[in-house]
């Protein structure tokens, strides 16, 4: 499904350059369940953003489903994302003036999904993520963990075949976190590729394969 | 130091009322080390916001250092906060157009601290929290865990006697999280009151006292 070869990503701040990804290679088959772990600042979110077509590498190539997506323009990348990728951001990126329900529905609205189908799907997602009593609350009327769950539910609305989740349980208690992971693992068991960035070693162990990053490189890749 | 009696906090959304804190009583002595735990949505951040004078209860009383702070106006609350309270927000609330260094310095600028003293203090904080190489980066040029550490460093800039930290290790790997907790525990050992909301049971166990919340109430309070 995914082939990254010699992926480099640099950021420049003033006259300093940060080597966020250093010539990284990675292959992932459809349906894999992978945890990405490593110290704060090691490049995990940057790698996930490249995988999710939210960021372009400075050099190297990204083959997604046999197609070179490295050089795509913004519109083509947005289309590829919308159709196959569900992305959960580390800082959620919810729309402040929309309710939880409206935030979750938004990808379906943009994709032109039939309103009756949209309504049915959002109610299932609200229920699955324990958000039904908070469906009409806006993000500033939600707890941190409720916002996190809205971000996850939104990412699942289009039934993506590639799920990229950046620290999806960081603001959740153990029990709620387990419920959320069970839902994501259910989607993976049904065929989705699940890639989770996590600082939780217990969650990392549940994955079938673990990547460890340090300073822009994958230093360990094992099962 | 802290006496909360019959503290109630409600939120209204449409014609629904959320009982975020339900007639809560709590006493905390100066210098205590307390963990607040409980399910997502149970009222932990709301309680911390009341303790930090960022939110006012609908009923009940808050005595802080023997003074009834429940009815204070905004200016009086801001002054009380600036002088004694260091607050770490669950969602950081950094100033987007300021660098990490400037964000950390901001409370000292507002308090009129001498520039030479400010510079000395911010360099120590940048070093302690592993941020020196990122001092000139703005929040959108920092990783999630780097943003979290800037938020913590900023809260410590005025050497507060009451530290309120809302999930301070949620975006940190184990090692970085341990470094951060060691710094906060050092301040508590030197006399500060340390109150941490956390979803991490291991961090909760390090505290000398644990409060467990469910649905707006403290259901357990033990050592
Ligand atoms: N401004 C608001 N308006 C309406 N409801 C609110 C508001 N702020 C919080 N709530 C609700 O009050 C309850 C308590 O929220 P709080 O943020 O204190 O929870 P929490 O224990 O910190 O949760 P988490 O672990 O997810 O951060 C939640 O159910 C939330 O939806
Ligand atoms: N836009 C940017 N400009 C400059 N530097 C950046 C930018 N984005 C990220 N960085 C830097 O690149 C490095 C990798 O960032 P990244 O967000 O990928 O880390 P991470 O592994 O996700 O960390 P965390 O666990 O703290 O979330 C960090 O040191 C960060 O400061
Ligand atoms: Mg990150
Ligand atoms: Mg909270």
XYZ file of C-alpha atoms and ligand atoms in Angstrom:
510
model
C 0.000 0.000 0.000
C 2.639 2.483 1.127
C 6.244 2.844 -0.024
C 8.311 5.722 1.317
C 11.840 5.942 -0.078
C 14.560 8.350 1.014
C 12.003 10.761 2.516
C 13.558 13.983 3.794
C 11.743 16.871 5.458
C 13.488 19.988 6.700
C 12.094 23.077 8.434
C 13.885 26.414 8.472
C 13.497 28.893 11.323
C 15.664 31.990 10.979
C 19.021 30.625 9.900
C 18.555 27.294 11.655
C 17.454 24.126 9.854
C 15.594 21.319 11.617
C 16.039 17.889 9.998
C 12.606 16.514 10.928
C 12.831 13.411 8.656
C 16.237 12.196 7.485
C 16.180 10.010 4.389
C 13.561 7.643 5.741
C 12.436 4.369 4.069
C 9.230 2.567 5.006
C 6.914 -0.035 3.470
C 3.452 -0.803 4.792
C 1.011 -3.384 3.450
C -2.770 -2.863 3.310
C -4.412 -3.895 6.559
C -1.370 -3.587 8.829
C -1.677 -2.355 12.447
C 1.340 -0.197 13.290
C 2.379 1.894 16.312
C 4.875 4.746 15.892
C 6.677 5.669 19.090
C 9.605 7.833 20.123
C 10.648 10.889 22.117
C 8.886 14.227 21.908
C 10.250 16.037 18.826
C 11.534 12.910 17.056
C 9.430 13.421 13.897
C 6.364 11.214 14.478
C 3.749 13.845 13.588
C 5.838 14.965 10.612
C 5.950 11.372 9.329
C 2.192 10.984 9.849
C 1.544 14.254 7.988
C 3.593 13.004 5.021
C 1.720 9.669 5.053
C -1.588 11.566 5.208
C -0.682 13.825 2.251
C -0.914 16.846 4.571
C 2.749 17.650 4.035
C 5.158 17.076 1.155
C 8.715 15.824 1.604
C 11.648 17.906 0.355
C 13.081 14.844 -1.373
C 12.307 11.166 -1.825
C 9.196 9.426 -3.089
C 5.838 8.326 -1.720
C 3.984 5.577 -3.541
C 0.424 5.133 -2.291
C -1.516 2.228 -3.810
C 1.065 2.030 -6.595
C 0.680 5.715 -7.494
C 3.428 8.297 -7.016
C 1.708 10.903 -4.861
C 4.852 12.895 -4.076
C 4.366 15.568 -6.693
C 0.584 15.928 -6.649
C -0.920 19.393 -6.572
C -3.103 20.523 -3.656
C -6.412 19.561 -5.280
C -5.245 16.067 -6.221
C -3.871 15.494 -2.704
C -7.125 16.727 -1.135
C -9.115 14.315 -3.305
C -6.875 11.351 -2.473
C -7.169 12.200 1.234
C -10.925 12.607 1.222
C -11.543 9.266 -0.412
C -9.208 6.992 1.481
C -7.561 8.620 4.520
C -8.958 9.303 7.978
C -6.627 11.600 9.933
C -6.817 12.302 13.667
C -4.745 15.389 14.548
C -2.694 15.631 17.742
C -4.383 18.984 18.424
C -7.791 17.953 17.020
C -8.383 20.936 14.663
C -12.141 21.044 15.253
C -14.216 23.849 13.721
C -15.024 26.177 16.666
C -18.407 27.421 15.455
C -19.774 23.947 14.635
C -21.284 21.508 17.133
C -19.828 18.060 17.791
C -22.428 16.585 15.415
C -21.672 19.139 12.702
C -17.921 18.620 13.053
C -18.332 14.877 12.595
C -20.658 15.358 9.604
C -18.431 17.871 7.854
C -16.391 15.412 5.700
C -19.643 13.823 4.517
C -21.144 17.197 3.668
C -18.027 18.081 1.652
C -18.178 14.708 -0.130
C -21.835 15.178 -1.058
C -23.080 12.163 0.877
C -26.893 11.830 0.836
C -28.359 13.685 3.906
C -30.300 10.667 5.202
C -27.163 8.512 5.050
C -25.162 11.286 6.717
C -27.629 11.556 9.589
C -27.658 7.801 10.125
C -23.869 7.613 10.154
C -23.313 10.542 12.506
C -25.757 9.154 15.056
C -23.873 5.822 15.074
C -20.556 7.638 15.495
C -21.892 9.854 18.307
C -23.147 6.763 20.093
C -19.984 4.691 19.538
C -17.749 7.445 20.929
C -20.024 8.243 23.881
C -20.887 11.705 22.580
C -24.674 11.560 22.128
C -25.429 13.728 25.214
C -22.911 16.324 23.933
C -23.898 16.293 20.229
C -25.004 19.948 20.225
C -22.054 21.275 22.236
C -19.399 23.288 20.427
C -15.709 22.532 21.094
C -15.391 25.194 23.806
C -18.323 23.515 25.566
C -16.628 20.105 25.566
C -13.986 18.515 27.789
C -10.541 17.785 26.324
C -11.285 14.087 25.974
C -14.668 14.808 24.384
C -12.934 17.029 21.791
C -10.476 14.221 21.123
C -13.319 11.787 20.525
C -15.064 14.204 18.152
C -11.806 14.418 16.170
C -11.625 10.624 15.977
C -15.293 10.205 15.027
C -14.903 12.831 12.302
C -11.913 10.948 10.873
C -13.994 7.748 10.682
C -17.043 9.361 9.012
C -15.928 8.547 5.442
C -15.003 4.945 6.335
C -11.353 5.372 5.400
C -9.164 2.466 4.292
C -6.108 4.189 5.823
C -6.430 5.463 9.410
C -3.695 7.777 10.719
C -4.173 8.671 14.388
C -1.783 11.062 16.150
C -1.897 10.263 19.872
C -5.635 9.414 19.901
C -5.792 8.545 23.618
C -3.609 11.352 25.003
C -6.550 13.086 26.725
C -8.551 10.005 27.655
C -8.799 8.004 30.871
C -7.892 4.329 30.657
C -11.455 3.086 30.207
C -12.527 5.573 27.541
C -9.193 5.033 25.776
C -9.801 1.283 25.666
C -13.277 1.830 24.181
C -11.792 4.059 21.464
C -8.969 1.640 20.638
C -11.470 -1.227 20.432
C -13.402 0.744 17.801
C -10.268 1.497 15.769
C -9.089 -2.116 16.022
C -12.508 -3.244 14.829
C -12.045 -1.193 11.663
C -8.573 -2.670 11.177
C -9.930 -6.184 11.607
C -12.404 -5.319 8.839
C -9.538 -4.435 6.494
C -8.390 -0.863 7.210
C -4.716 -0.007 7.643
C -4.276 1.432 11.161
C -1.259 3.586 12.029
C -1.220 5.094 15.538
C 1.347 7.498 16.953
C 1.370 6.920 20.682
C 3.354 7.638 23.833
C 1.539 4.796 25.625
C 3.738 1.658 25.665
C 0.717 -0.556 26.413
C -1.084 0.716 23.333
C 2.144 0.331 21.349
C 2.343 -3.345 22.358
C -1.186 -4.011 21.044
C -0.059 -3.101 17.518
C 1.246 -5.903 15.303
C 4.317 -3.872 14.354
C 6.172 -1.054 16.150
C 8.326 1.675 14.653
C 10.608 3.614 16.994
C 11.821 7.023 15.888
C 14.696 9.101 17.180
C 15.707 12.446 15.731
C 14.098 12.030 12.305
C 15.009 8.391 11.720
C 13.345 5.026 12.205
C 15.802 3.265 14.517
C 13.750 0.139 15.120
C 11.052 -1.665 13.123
C 9.740 -4.863 14.602
C 6.888 -7.187 15.366
C -4.687 26.983 52.026
C -7.793 25.988 50.072
C -11.351 25.446 51.327
C -14.068 24.716 48.822
C -17.551 24.324 50.309
C -20.692 23.298 48.455
C -19.210 24.308 45.099
C -21.683 23.998 42.228
C -20.993 24.752 38.586
C -23.581 24.335 35.826
C -23.348 24.931 32.086
C -26.367 25.540 29.886
C -26.450 24.555 26.220
C -29.769 25.184 24.523
C -32.339 23.954 27.031
C -29.986 21.349 28.520
C -28.091 21.883 31.759
C -24.806 20.116 32.494
C -24.025 19.719 36.208
C -20.236 19.932 35.929
C -19.603 20.263 39.707
C -22.274 19.134 42.160
C -22.008 20.656 45.627
C -18.359 19.730 46.070
C -16.353 20.137 49.325
C -12.555 20.055 49.401
C -9.784 21.159 51.758
C -6.126 21.354 50.749
C -3.201 22.389 52.936
C -0.226 24.396 51.691
C 2.453 22.141 50.252
C 0.253 19.137 49.453
C 0.853 16.985 46.340
C -2.498 15.904 44.903
C -3.584 13.978 41.795
C -7.109 14.426 40.418
C -8.297 11.512 38.305
C -11.528 10.318 36.734
C -13.312 9.614 33.459
C -13.334 12.010 30.530
C -16.062 14.586 31.207
C -16.207 14.050 34.982
C -15.400 17.694 35.858
C -11.644 17.647 36.520
C -10.790 20.652 34.327
C -13.806 22.528 35.658
C -12.610 21.937 39.231
C -9.088 23.041 38.322
C -10.435 26.190 36.658
C -12.373 27.061 39.842
C -9.259 26.437 41.971
C -7.234 28.619 39.586
C -9.739 31.505 39.735
C -10.321 31.096 35.996
C -13.965 30.224 36.564
C -16.478 31.145 39.249
C -18.874 28.664 40.845
C -22.629 29.225 40.639
C -22.922 28.624 44.378
C -20.701 27.736 47.309
C -17.565 29.376 48.649
C -13.857 29.323 47.904
C -11.480 30.396 50.643
C -7.909 30.803 49.409
C -5.313 31.598 52.071
C -8.123 32.547 54.438
C -9.657 35.009 51.988
C -13.067 34.525 50.357
C -12.232 34.746 46.667
C -15.628 33.582 45.419
C -17.040 36.993 44.717
C -13.942 38.811 43.480
C -14.188 40.937 40.343
C -12.089 40.114 37.291
C -9.209 42.467 38.160
C -8.883 41.163 41.715
C -8.949 37.549 40.473
C -6.314 38.302 37.822
C -4.052 39.851 40.454
C -4.453 36.914 42.852
C -3.680 34.510 39.997
C -0.624 36.367 38.756
C 0.996 36.476 42.174
C 0.470 32.969 43.445
C -0.932 30.563 40.833
C 0.803 28.766 37.975
C -1.754 27.183 35.628
C -0.990 24.648 32.895
C -3.928 24.360 30.486
C -5.025 21.044 28.970
C -4.910 22.719 25.543
C -1.856 24.904 26.321
C -3.260 28.281 25.183
C 0.067 29.568 23.840
C 0.216 32.910 22.014
C 0.595 31.972 18.309
C 2.646 34.966 17.203
C 5.184 34.710 20.058
C 8.183 32.402 20.161
C 8.639 29.737 22.845
C 10.958 32.124 24.704
C 8.481 35.018 24.468
C 5.584 32.831 25.573
C 7.507 31.753 28.677
C 8.552 35.361 29.432
C 5.081 36.804 29.018
C 3.906 36.520 32.678
C 7.123 38.216 33.791
C 6.688 41.023 31.256
C 3.119 41.574 32.486
C 4.322 41.594 36.120
C 7.026 44.163 35.382
C 9.926 41.903 36.316
C 13.351 43.486 35.656
C 14.543 42.557 32.117
C 17.877 41.104 33.263
C 16.111 38.896 35.801
C 13.548 37.874 33.164
C 16.259 36.853 30.712
C 18.095 34.821 33.333
C 14.917 33.032 34.397
C 13.706 32.187 30.893
C 17.062 30.690 29.938
C 16.931 28.402 32.991
C 13.367 27.362 32.135
C 14.212 26.715 28.472
C 17.118 24.543 29.573
C 15.191 22.673 32.293
C 12.378 21.778 29.883
C 14.701 20.816 27.006
C 13.566 23.721 24.826
C 16.763 25.709 24.268
C 17.218 24.557 20.621
C 13.579 25.552 19.948
C 13.518 28.877 21.831
C 12.830 30.965 18.714
C 10.196 28.637 17.254
C 6.575 29.737 17.356
C 3.899 27.230 18.477
C 3.107 26.114 14.905
C 6.819 25.315 14.504
C 6.879 23.092 17.583
C 5.853 19.490 18.215
C 2.863 18.763 20.470
C 5.067 17.787 23.374
C 7.276 20.861 22.887
C 4.136 23.067 23.060
C 3.129 21.278 26.248
C 6.529 21.968 27.796
C 6.349 25.654 26.824
C 2.972 25.836 28.586
C 4.461 24.273 31.716
C 7.575 26.477 31.685
C 5.399 29.578 31.286
C 3.324 28.541 34.314
C 6.502 28.245 36.410
C 7.989 31.615 35.353
C 6.536 33.559 38.312
C 7.566 30.892 40.859
C 4.000 30.175 41.962
C 3.146 28.809 45.403
C 0.118 26.978 43.924
C 0.707 24.866 40.791
C -2.360 23.614 38.892
C -1.458 21.335 35.969
C -4.151 19.921 33.682
C -2.781 16.704 32.154
C 0.814 18.000 31.896
C 2.256 14.785 30.411
C -0.536 13.929 27.953
C 1.635 14.654 24.902
C 4.966 13.485 26.290
C 6.856 10.213 25.952
C 7.674 8.398 29.177
C 11.188 9.793 29.539
C 10.332 13.427 28.838
C 7.272 13.092 31.092
C 9.457 11.832 33.949
C 11.828 14.788 33.505
C 8.890 17.213 33.670
C 7.340 15.562 36.741
C 10.731 15.602 38.485
C 10.867 19.379 37.972
C 7.333 19.891 39.311
C 8.003 17.607 42.290
C 11.155 19.601 43.011
C 9.063 22.746 43.325
C 6.616 20.930 45.609
C 9.474 19.684 47.785
C 10.531 23.335 48.089
C 7.078 24.262 49.437
C 4.672 24.741 46.531
C 1.245 23.110 46.509
C 1.079 20.787 43.480
C -2.264 19.685 42.027
C -2.122 17.573 38.860
C -5.063 16.346 36.781
C -3.899 13.177 35.123
C -5.147 10.130 33.245
C -1.885 8.309 33.993
C -2.357 5.952 36.965
C 1.419 5.760 37.534
C 1.630 9.522 37.855
C -1.441 9.465 40.093
C 0.286 6.998 42.420
C 3.287 9.312 42.838
C 1.053 11.962 44.414
C 0.640 11.909 48.195
C -3.146 12.145 47.902
C -5.557 11.127 45.128
C -9.007 12.515 44.373
C -11.257 10.510 42.084
C -14.104 12.301 40.336
C -17.197 10.895 38.680
C -19.920 13.027 37.128
C -19.173 16.242 39.014
C -18.478 14.728 42.425
C -15.420 13.638 44.370
C -16.179 9.975 45.034
C -12.865 9.074 46.636
C -10.225 11.053 48.529
C -7.298 9.108 49.894
C -3.615 8.765 50.549
N -18.476 25.719 28.611
C -19.187 24.569 28.738
N -20.479 24.516 28.325
C -21.169 23.371 28.413
N -20.701 22.212 28.928
C -19.433 22.214 29.358
C -18.598 23.370 29.275
N -17.371 23.058 29.772
C -17.438 21.758 30.135
N -18.668 21.252 29.885
C -19.128 19.903 30.188
O -18.902 19.694 31.580
C -18.393 18.368 31.806
C -17.086 18.466 32.575
O -16.083 19.022 31.735
P -14.543 18.999 32.142
O -13.806 19.729 31.042
O -14.374 19.516 33.516
O -14.210 17.433 32.130
P -12.822 16.663 32.396
O -13.014 15.793 33.585
O -11.703 17.641 32.439
O -12.699 15.726 31.112
P -11.408 15.266 30.227
O -10.736 14.183 31.016
O -12.032 14.767 28.970
O -10.537 16.451 30.010
C -18.232 17.710 30.436
O -19.257 16.763 30.256
C -18.350 18.848 29.442
O -19.043 18.485 28.264
N 6.722 23.935 10.995
C 7.861 23.674 11.649
N 8.887 24.558 11.616
C 10.032 24.302 12.296
N 10.263 23.203 13.017
C 9.267 22.292 13.094
C 8.020 22.471 12.428
N 7.231 21.405 12.696
C 7.955 20.590 13.481
N 9.185 21.115 13.723
C 10.257 20.496 14.496
O 10.500 19.216 13.929
C 10.711 18.240 14.957
C 9.706 17.093 14.782
O 8.404 17.561 15.052
P 7.191 16.540 15.214
O 5.964 17.372 15.465
O 7.153 15.612 14.059
O 7.605 15.726 16.526
P 6.829 14.568 17.311
O 7.671 13.342 17.265
O 5.425 14.445 16.806
O 6.819 15.109 18.803
P 5.699 15.021 19.989
O 5.805 13.639 20.546
O 6.159 16.076 20.957
O 4.355 15.315 19.400
C 10.529 18.960 16.296
O 11.797 19.146 16.897
C 9.882 20.282 15.950
O 10.356 21.362 16.739
Mg 3.573 14.917 17.593
Mg -10.113 18.059 31.150
